[in-house]
Amino acid sequence: MHEDPLWPRAGGWPAPTGPTDAVLIGLPAHRTSLSPTGAHATPAAIRNALRRFSGTVLGPTPVDVQTALRIADAGDVSEPDGHEGEERVRTRVRELVADTGLLIALGGDNSVTYATAQGAGATGLITLDAHFDLRDGESNGSPVRRLIEDGLDPARIVQIGIADFANSIAYARRAADLGITMITLDDVRRRGADDVMIQALDIAGAAGAVHLDIDVDVCDRAVAPGCPASVPGGLQAWELRALVRGAASDPRVRSADIVEVDATADAADGRTVRLAALCVLELLAGRAIA
């Protein structure tokens, strides 16, 4: 890559040594995925992709998130899968959240949402996901159900982007019976990202800290071919980015994860990993210009 001193690249942030506005942590989980995945390779791939971008948000007054915010990278949690791995995740997230405004977890598959939200002390949950993640068992298809069983109030859960033909009627009924707020893809397009996120934050943030689960398979398969479960007709990249920035602009969102990207199965141009990296930057932008 060409280096230009007047065009500083994003990423390459130092390890945390004190209070931060935002901190990254890698969670390369993949062993309980319902479909074969190389998601354990994705945290490193996202970090590399960040170098393709600047940290500058354009607007009436341009802002460089890297100078506006204190940003750190805490590295990866080793072996985050299984019960022992989840406890390592909870412990490390708990340590980091105590000294930062926003924790950003780089998955890994969607199973990491469970321990990350718990470690962050979340009392509300917003998912950007095509799927309910209410399956039985312990997998990347069950984190929402597991959080509810461990005490998260389903009345404080909002699921945005739930897709037709990507879920069963049994899980749709389970979500309704639990009292989860569902906002479908059609709802997002009819109402717009800003209106949807205002509602989601009002519901999920009513009792305190919110965890944001960014499952990139909510996007159209042309946008996110590196997500095993993405389908044609999902969100466009700009829609996901708008939702992510809108969520991060609210200080009640204390933690977020970016999951379900398989860097080893991405398109040749790395578009899915690049979108995941842009989600990191949108989270930072939401904080910097709030």
mmCIF file of C-alpha atoms in Angstrom:
data_model
loop_
_atom_site.group_PDB
_atom_site.id
_atom_site.type_symbol
_atom_site.label_atom_id
_atom_site.label_comp_id
_atom_site.label_asym_id
_atom_site.label_seq_id
_atom_site.Cartn_x
_atom_site.Cartn_y
_atom_site.Cartn_z
ATOM 1 C CA MET A 1 0.000 0.000 0.000
ATOM 2 C CA HIS A 2 1.156 3.508 -0.801
ATOM 3 C CA GLU A 3 1.839 5.513 2.329
ATOM 4 C CA ASP A 4 0.986 9.224 2.448
ATOM 5 C CA PRO A 5 1.665 11.225 5.625
ATOM 6 C CA LEU A 6 -1.393 13.364 4.817
ATOM 7 C CA TRP A 7 -3.623 10.250 4.491
ATOM 8 C CA PRO A 8 -3.218 8.322 7.758
ATOM 9 C CA ARG A 9 -4.705 4.840 7.593
ATOM 10 C CA ALA A 10 -7.178 3.430 10.084
ATOM 11 C CA GLY A 11 -6.238 0.651 12.453
ATOM 12 C CA GLY A 12 -2.931 -0.311 13.989
ATOM 13 C CA TRP A 13 -4.132 0.928 17.360
ATOM 14 C CA PRO A 14 -2.020 0.292 20.475
ATOM 15 C CA ALA A 15 -2.817 -2.004 23.365
ATOM 16 C CA PRO A 16 -4.844 -0.343 26.126
ATOM 17 C CA THR A 17 -2.788 1.236 28.905
ATOM 18 C CA GLY A 18 -5.516 3.323 30.535
ATOM 19 C CA PRO A 19 -9.012 4.661 29.916
ATOM 20 C CA THR A 20 -10.193 4.558 26.291
ATOM 21 C CA ASP A 21 -13.183 5.722 24.312
ATOM 22 C CA ALA A 22 -13.238 2.482 22.325
ATOM 23 C CA VAL A 23 -11.363 -0.799 22.459
ATOM 24 C CA LEU A 24 -11.241 -3.724 20.028
ATOM 25 C CA ILE A 25 -10.969 -7.360 21.027
ATOM 26 C CA GLY A 26 -10.733 -10.384 18.750
ATOM 27 C CA LEU A 27 -12.916 -13.431 19.440
ATOM 28 C CA PRO A 28 -12.004 -16.086 16.833
ATOM 29 C CA ALA A 29 -14.787 -18.551 17.721
ATOM 30 C CA HIS A 30 -15.840 -21.128 15.133
ATOM 31 C CA ARG A 31 -16.141 -24.602 16.646
ATOM 32 C CA THR A 32 -19.894 -24.610 17.386
ATOM 33 C CA SER A 33 -20.991 -23.146 14.046
ATOM 34 C CA LEU A 34 -23.926 -24.959 12.441
ATOM 35 C CA SER A 35 -22.201 -24.720 9.061
ATOM 36 C CA PRO A 36 -18.497 -25.120 8.281
ATOM 37 C CA THR A 37 -16.726 -21.793 8.719
ATOM 38 C CA GLY A 38 -13.316 -20.213 8.778
ATOM 39 C CA ALA A 39 -14.557 -17.368 10.971
ATOM 40 C CA HIS A 40 -11.580 -17.842 13.298
ATOM 41 C CA ALA A 41 -9.497 -16.143 10.572
ATOM 42 C CA THR A 42 -11.707 -13.061 10.490
ATOM 43 C CA PRO A 43 -10.452 -10.880 13.382
ATOM 44 C CA ALA A 44 -7.015 -10.683 11.773
ATOM 45 C CA ALA A 45 -8.572 -10.106 8.352
ATOM 46 C CA ILE A 46 -10.683 -7.206 9.658
ATOM 47 C CA ARG A 47 -7.631 -5.604 11.225
ATOM 48 C CA ASN A 48 -5.798 -5.873 7.906
ATOM 49 C CA ALA A 49 -8.792 -4.465 6.001
ATOM 50 C CA LEU A 50 -8.954 -1.425 8.278
ATOM 51 C CA ARG A 51 -5.657 -0.315 6.757
ATOM 52 C CA ARG A 52 -7.456 0.254 3.441
ATOM 53 C CA PHE A 53 -9.487 3.079 4.956
ATOM 54 C CA SER A 54 -8.905 6.416 6.633
ATOM 55 C CA GLY A 55 -10.538 7.437 9.872
ATOM 56 C CA THR A 56 -12.140 10.565 8.425
ATOM 57 C CA VAL A 57 -15.891 11.159 8.527
ATOM 58 C CA LEU A 58 -16.982 13.808 6.020
ATOM 59 C CA GLY A 59 -19.656 16.377 6.741
ATOM 60 C CA PRO A 60 -20.025 20.085 7.381
ATOM 61 C CA THR A 61 -16.941 19.680 9.585
ATOM 62 C CA PRO A 62 -14.748 16.646 8.798
ATOM 63 C CA VAL A 63 -13.775 14.573 11.834
ATOM 64 C CA ASP A 64 -10.965 12.036 12.115
ATOM 65 C CA VAL A 65 -12.158 9.414 14.578
ATOM 66 C CA GLN A 66 -8.563 8.461 15.331
ATOM 67 C CA THR A 67 -7.793 11.896 16.730
ATOM 68 C CA ALA A 68 -11.241 12.513 18.220
ATOM 69 C CA LEU A 69 -11.220 9.254 20.196
ATOM 70 C CA ARG A 70 -8.793 7.273 22.313
ATOM 71 C CA ILE A 71 -8.819 3.887 20.551
ATOM 72 C CA ALA A 72 -7.007 0.715 21.592
ATOM 73 C CA ASP A 73 -6.761 -2.906 20.460
ATOM 74 C CA ALA A 74 -6.603 -5.538 23.194
ATOM 75 C CA GLY A 75 -5.679 -8.418 20.877
ATOM 76 C CA ASP A 76 -7.479 -11.757 20.781
ATOM 77 C CA VAL A 77 -8.935 -14.040 23.433
ATOM 78 C CA SER A 78 -7.370 -17.434 22.784
ATOM 79 C CA GLU A 79 -9.721 -20.398 22.273
ATOM 80 C CA PRO A 80 -13.012 -18.570 22.912
ATOM 81 C CA ASP A 81 -15.151 -21.630 22.110
ATOM 82 C CA GLY A 82 -16.827 -23.873 24.682
ATOM 83 C CA HIS A 83 -17.697 -23.147 28.293
ATOM 84 C CA GLU A 84 -14.120 -22.451 29.371
ATOM 85 C CA GLY A 85 -13.581 -20.200 26.376
ATOM 86 C CA GLU A 86 -16.790 -18.319 27.077
ATOM 87 C CA GLU A 87 -15.645 -17.692 30.621
ATOM 88 C CA ARG A 88 -12.359 -16.294 29.296
ATOM 89 C CA VAL A 89 -14.370 -13.992 27.032
ATOM 90 C CA ARG A 90 -16.644 -12.847 29.875
ATOM 91 C CA THR A 91 -13.687 -12.129 32.132
ATOM 92 C CA ARG A 92 -11.710 -10.178 29.551
ATOM 93 C CA VAL A 93 -14.732 -8.207 28.336
ATOM 94 C CA ARG A 94 -15.634 -7.330 31.921
ATOM 95 C CA GLU A 95 -12.106 -5.996 32.480
ATOM 96 C CA LEU A 96 -12.119 -3.912 29.316
ATOM 97 C CA VAL A 97 -15.641 -2.497 29.660
ATOM 98 C CA ALA A 98 -14.734 -1.092 33.066
ATOM 99 C CA ASP A 99 -12.249 1.256 31.388
ATOM 100 C CA THR A 100 -13.804 2.087 28.012
ATOM 101 C CA GLY A 101 -16.845 3.744 26.511
ATOM 102 C CA LEU A 102 -17.385 1.152 23.780
ATOM 103 C CA LEU A 103 -16.093 -2.391 23.400
ATOM 104 C CA ILE A 104 -15.977 -3.751 19.828
ATOM 105 C CA ALA A 105 -15.651 -7.532 19.542
ATOM 106 C CA LEU A 106 -14.399 -8.951 16.250
ATOM 107 C CA GLY A 107 -15.806 -12.428 15.619
ATOM 108 C CA GLY A 108 -15.802 -15.181 14.980
ATOM 109 C CA ASP A 109 -19.178 -16.759 14.655
ATOM 110 C CA ASN A 110 -22.372 -15.551 16.321
ATOM 111 C CA SER A 111 -21.849 -17.694 19.420
ATOM 112 C CA VAL A 112 -19.612 -14.915 20.806
ATOM 113 C CA THR A 113 -22.634 -12.663 21.336
ATOM 114 C CA TYR A 114 -23.600 -14.702 24.400
ATOM 115 C CA ALA A 115 -20.455 -14.238 26.487
ATOM 116 C CA THR A 116 -19.701 -10.746 25.170
ATOM 117 C CA ALA A 117 -23.096 -9.355 26.166
ATOM 118 C CA GLN A 118 -22.805 -10.990 29.576
ATOM 119 C CA GLY A 119 -19.295 -9.697 30.178
ATOM 120 C CA ALA A 120 -20.404 -6.201 29.203
ATOM 121 C CA GLY A 121 -23.283 -6.318 31.684
ATOM 122 C CA ALA A 122 -25.876 -5.646 28.998
ATOM 123 C CA THR A 123 -29.496 -5.320 30.089
ATOM 124 C CA GLY A 124 -30.721 -4.825 26.523
ATOM 125 C CA LEU A 125 -29.880 -6.321 23.145
ATOM 126 C CA ILE A 126 -30.229 -5.096 19.563
ATOM 127 C CA THR A 127 -29.465 -7.576 16.807
ATOM 128 C CA LEU A 128 -28.853 -6.690 13.172
ATOM 129 C CA ASP A 129 -29.425 -10.178 11.849
ATOM 130 C CA ALA A 130 -31.468 -12.090 9.296
ATOM 131 C CA HIS A 131 -32.111 -14.794 11.912
ATOM 132 C CA PHE A 132 -33.678 -15.071 15.371
ATOM 133 C CA ASP A 133 -30.808 -17.081 16.925
ATOM 134 C CA LEU A 134 -33.276 -18.802 19.251
ATOM 135 C CA ARG A 135 -32.314 -22.377 18.387
ATOM 136 C CA ASP A 136 -31.986 -25.062 21.018
ATOM 137 C CA GLY A 137 -28.519 -26.253 22.018
ATOM 138 C CA GLU A 138 -25.284 -24.268 22.045
ATOM 139 C CA SER A 139 -24.186 -22.937 18.675
ATOM 140 C CA ASN A 140 -23.958 -19.815 16.577
ATOM 141 C CA GLY A 141 -27.723 -20.154 16.174
ATOM 142 C CA SER A 142 -28.577 -19.977 19.881
ATOM 143 C CA PRO A 143 -27.004 -16.930 21.612
ATOM 144 C CA VAL A 144 -30.248 -14.981 22.009
ATOM 145 C CA ARG A 145 -32.056 -17.948 23.537
ATOM 146 C CA ARG A 146 -29.159 -18.596 25.911
ATOM 147 C CA LEU A 147 -29.071 -14.964 27.038
ATOM 148 C CA ILE A 148 -32.796 -15.062 27.786
ATOM 149 C CA GLU A 149 -32.450 -18.301 29.739
ATOM 150 C CA ASP A 150 -29.684 -16.658 31.783
ATOM 151 C CA GLY A 151 -31.883 -13.700 32.702
ATOM 152 C CA LEU A 152 -31.892 -11.151 29.875
ATOM 153 C CA ASP A 153 -35.398 -9.682 29.653
ATOM 154 C CA PRO A 154 -36.806 -10.498 26.182
ATOM 155 C CA ALA A 155 -38.872 -7.314 26.396
ATOM 156 C CA ARG A 156 -35.514 -5.498 26.080
ATOM 157 C CA ILE A 157 -34.513 -7.326 22.872
ATOM 158 C CA VAL A 158 -35.026 -5.841 19.405
ATOM 159 C CA GLN A 159 -34.191 -7.870 16.307
ATOM 160 C CA ILE A 160 -33.709 -5.825 13.138
ATOM 161 C CA GLY A 161 -33.494 -7.287 9.641
ATOM 162 C CA ILE A 162 -35.251 -10.601 10.216
ATOM 163 C CA ALA A 163 -35.633 -12.116 6.751
ATOM 164 C CA ASP A 164 -38.389 -14.030 5.004
ATOM 165 C CA PHE A 165 -37.525 -17.621 4.067
ATOM 166 C CA ALA A 166 -34.495 -17.596 6.394
ATOM 167 C CA ASN A 167 -36.355 -18.663 9.563
ATOM 168 C CA SER A 168 -38.909 -21.249 10.585
ATOM 169 C CA ILE A 169 -42.408 -20.540 11.835
ATOM 170 C CA ALA A 170 -41.517 -22.305 15.095
ATOM 171 C CA TYR A 171 -38.795 -19.776 15.889
ATOM 172 C CA ALA A 172 -40.965 -16.876 14.734
ATOM 173 C CA ARG A 173 -43.606 -18.019 17.202
ATOM 174 C CA ARG A 174 -40.982 -18.475 19.903
ATOM 175 C CA ALA A 175 -39.836 -14.879 19.429
ATOM 176 C CA ALA A 176 -43.413 -13.602 19.554
ATOM 177 C CA ASP A 177 -44.275 -15.666 22.625
ATOM 178 C CA LEU A 178 -41.199 -14.341 24.417
ATOM 179 C CA GLY A 179 -42.163 -10.744 23.676
ATOM 180 C CA ILE A 180 -39.154 -9.916 21.493
ATOM 181 C CA THR A 181 -39.610 -6.899 19.214
ATOM 182 C CA MET A 182 -39.099 -7.948 15.588
ATOM 183 C CA ILE A 183 -38.363 -5.447 12.826
ATOM 184 C CA THR A 184 -38.237 -7.146 9.446
ATOM 185 C CA LEU A 185 -36.228 -6.212 6.384
ATOM 186 C CA ASP A 186 -39.400 -4.793 4.853
ATOM 187 C CA ASP A 187 -39.957 -2.662 7.965
ATOM 188 C CA VAL A 188 -36.436 -1.227 7.710
ATOM 189 C CA ARG A 189 -36.961 -0.240 4.098
ATOM 190 C CA ARG A 190 -40.405 1.208 4.687
ATOM 191 C CA ARG A 191 -39.477 3.232 7.771
ATOM 192 C CA GLY A 192 -35.790 3.984 7.261
ATOM 193 C CA ALA A 193 -32.751 3.238 9.395
ATOM 194 C CA ASP A 194 -33.007 6.295 11.652
ATOM 195 C CA ASP A 195 -36.617 5.678 12.689
ATOM 196 C CA VAL A 196 -36.007 1.985 13.282
ATOM 197 C CA MET A 197 -32.935 2.588 15.432
ATOM 198 C CA ILE A 198 -34.675 5.234 17.555
ATOM 199 C CA GLN A 199 -37.356 2.677 18.426
ATOM 200 C CA ALA A 200 -34.784 -0.054 19.064
ATOM 201 C CA LEU A 201 -32.751 2.109 21.427
ATOM 202 C CA ASP A 202 -35.850 3.212 23.330
ATOM 203 C CA ILE A 203 -36.787 -0.426 23.940
ATOM 204 C CA ALA A 204 -33.388 -2.039 24.495
ATOM 205 C CA GLY A 205 -31.936 0.895 26.405
ATOM 206 C CA ALA A 206 -34.797 1.414 28.831
ATOM 207 C CA ALA A 207 -33.032 -0.494 31.603
ATOM 208 C CA GLY A 208 -29.391 0.442 31.008
ATOM 209 C CA ALA A 209 -26.496 -0.845 28.923
ATOM 210 C CA VAL A 210 -27.167 -2.198 25.423
ATOM 211 C CA HIS A 211 -25.203 -4.767 23.437
ATOM 212 C CA LEU A 212 -25.317 -4.462 19.636
ATOM 213 C CA ASP A 213 -24.966 -7.706 17.676
ATOM 214 C CA ILE A 214 -23.927 -7.013 14.063
ATOM 215 C CA ASP A 215 -24.391 -10.255 12.157
ATOM 216 C CA VAL A 216 -23.217 -9.305 8.685
ATOM 217 C CA ASP A 217 -25.383 -12.025 7.127
ATOM 218 C CA VAL A 218 -28.244 -9.531 7.467
ATOM 219 C CA CYS A 219 -26.867 -8.108 4.213
ATOM 220 C CA ASP A 220 -27.628 -9.111 0.647
ATOM 221 C CA ARG A 221 -25.527 -12.024 -0.550
ATOM 222 C CA ALA A 222 -24.017 -9.870 -3.296
ATOM 223 C CA VAL A 223 -22.768 -7.539 -0.568
ATOM 224 C CA ALA A 224 -21.704 -10.252 1.892
ATOM 225 C CA PRO A 225 -20.717 -13.430 0.011
ATOM 226 C CA GLY A 226 -18.351 -14.301 2.855
ATOM 227 C CA CYS A 227 -21.283 -14.888 5.224
ATOM 228 C CA PRO A 228 -22.434 -18.524 4.954
ATOM 229 C CA ALA A 229 -26.081 -17.690 5.729
ATOM 230 C CA SER A 230 -26.547 -14.445 3.787
ATOM 231 C CA VAL A 231 -29.387 -14.509 1.251
ATOM 232 C CA PRO A 232 -30.352 -12.484 -1.826
ATOM 233 C CA GLY A 233 -32.494 -9.499 -0.879
ATOM 234 C CA GLY A 234 -30.846 -8.591 2.411
ATOM 235 C CA LEU A 235 -29.752 -5.151 3.548
ATOM 236 C CA GLN A 236 -27.479 -3.106 1.343
ATOM 237 C CA ALA A 237 -24.119 -2.079 2.760
ATOM 238 C CA TRP A 238 -25.190 1.534 3.225
ATOM 239 C CA GLU A 239 -28.267 0.442 5.180
ATOM 240 C CA LEU A 240 -26.192 -1.648 7.584
ATOM 241 C CA ARG A 241 -23.670 1.146 8.013
ATOM 242 C CA ALA A 242 -26.416 3.673 8.787
ATOM 243 C CA LEU A 243 -27.936 1.384 11.410
ATOM 244 C CA VAL A 244 -24.554 0.749 13.032
ATOM 245 C CA ARG A 245 -23.629 4.431 13.209
ATOM 246 C CA GLY A 246 -27.058 5.302 14.569
ATOM 247 C CA ALA A 247 -26.740 2.729 17.332
ATOM 248 C CA ALA A 248 -23.237 3.800 18.334
ATOM 249 C CA SER A 249 -24.305 7.432 18.655
ATOM 250 C CA ASP A 250 -26.213 6.458 21.807
ATOM 251 C CA PRO A 251 -23.962 6.124 24.901
ATOM 252 C CA ARG A 252 -26.163 3.338 26.261
ATOM 253 C CA VAL A 253 -24.617 1.079 23.616
ATOM 254 C CA ARG A 254 -21.588 -0.085 25.592
ATOM 255 C CA SER A 255 -20.567 -3.084 23.508
ATOM 256 C CA ALA A 256 -20.906 -4.491 20.005
ATOM 257 C CA ASP A 257 -19.860 -7.563 18.086
ATOM 258 C CA ILE A 258 -19.264 -8.073 14.358
ATOM 259 C CA VAL A 259 -19.845 -11.716 13.482
ATOM 260 C CA GLU A 260 -20.552 -14.461 10.944
ATOM 261 C CA VAL A 261 -17.974 -13.357 8.374
ATOM 262 C CA ASP A 262 -15.831 -16.206 7.041
ATOM 263 C CA ALA A 263 -12.723 -14.497 5.724
ATOM 264 C CA THR A 264 -11.589 -17.734 4.067
ATOM 265 C CA ALA A 265 -14.756 -17.876 1.917
ATOM 266 C CA ASP A 266 -14.949 -14.226 0.896
ATOM 267 C CA ALA A 267 -15.039 -12.931 -2.673
ATOM 268 C CA ALA A 268 -11.687 -12.285 -4.321
ATOM 269 C CA ASP A 269 -12.006 -8.554 -3.635
ATOM 270 C CA GLY A 270 -12.577 -9.145 0.091
ATOM 271 C CA ARG A 271 -15.838 -7.194 0.062
ATOM 272 C CA THR A 272 -17.373 -8.878 3.118
ATOM 273 C CA VAL A 273 -14.333 -8.352 5.308
ATOM 274 C CA ARG A 274 -14.090 -4.773 4.081
ATOM 275 C CA LEU A 275 -17.715 -4.211 5.075
ATOM 276 C CA ALA A 276 -16.954 -5.629 8.526
ATOM 277 C CA ALA A 277 -14.028 -3.206 8.823
ATOM 278 C CA LEU A 278 -16.312 -0.347 7.803
ATOM 279 C CA CYS A 279 -18.699 -1.405 10.574
ATOM 280 C CA VAL A 280 -15.832 -0.891 13.021
ATOM 281 C CA LEU A 281 -15.322 2.597 11.620
ATOM 282 C CA GLU A 282 -19.061 3.349 11.707
ATOM 283 C CA LEU A 283 -19.133 2.398 15.393
ATOM 284 C CA LEU A 284 -16.271 4.810 16.010
ATOM 285 C CA ALA A 285 -17.947 7.489 13.891
ATOM 286 C CA GLY A 286 -21.138 7.183 15.899
ATOM 287 C CA ARG A 287 -19.163 7.859 19.049
ATOM 288 C CA ALA A 288 -17.014 10.636 17.621
ATOM 289 C CA ILE A 289 -19.779 12.784 16.143
ATOM 290 C CA ALA A 290 -22.601 12.073 18.613
#
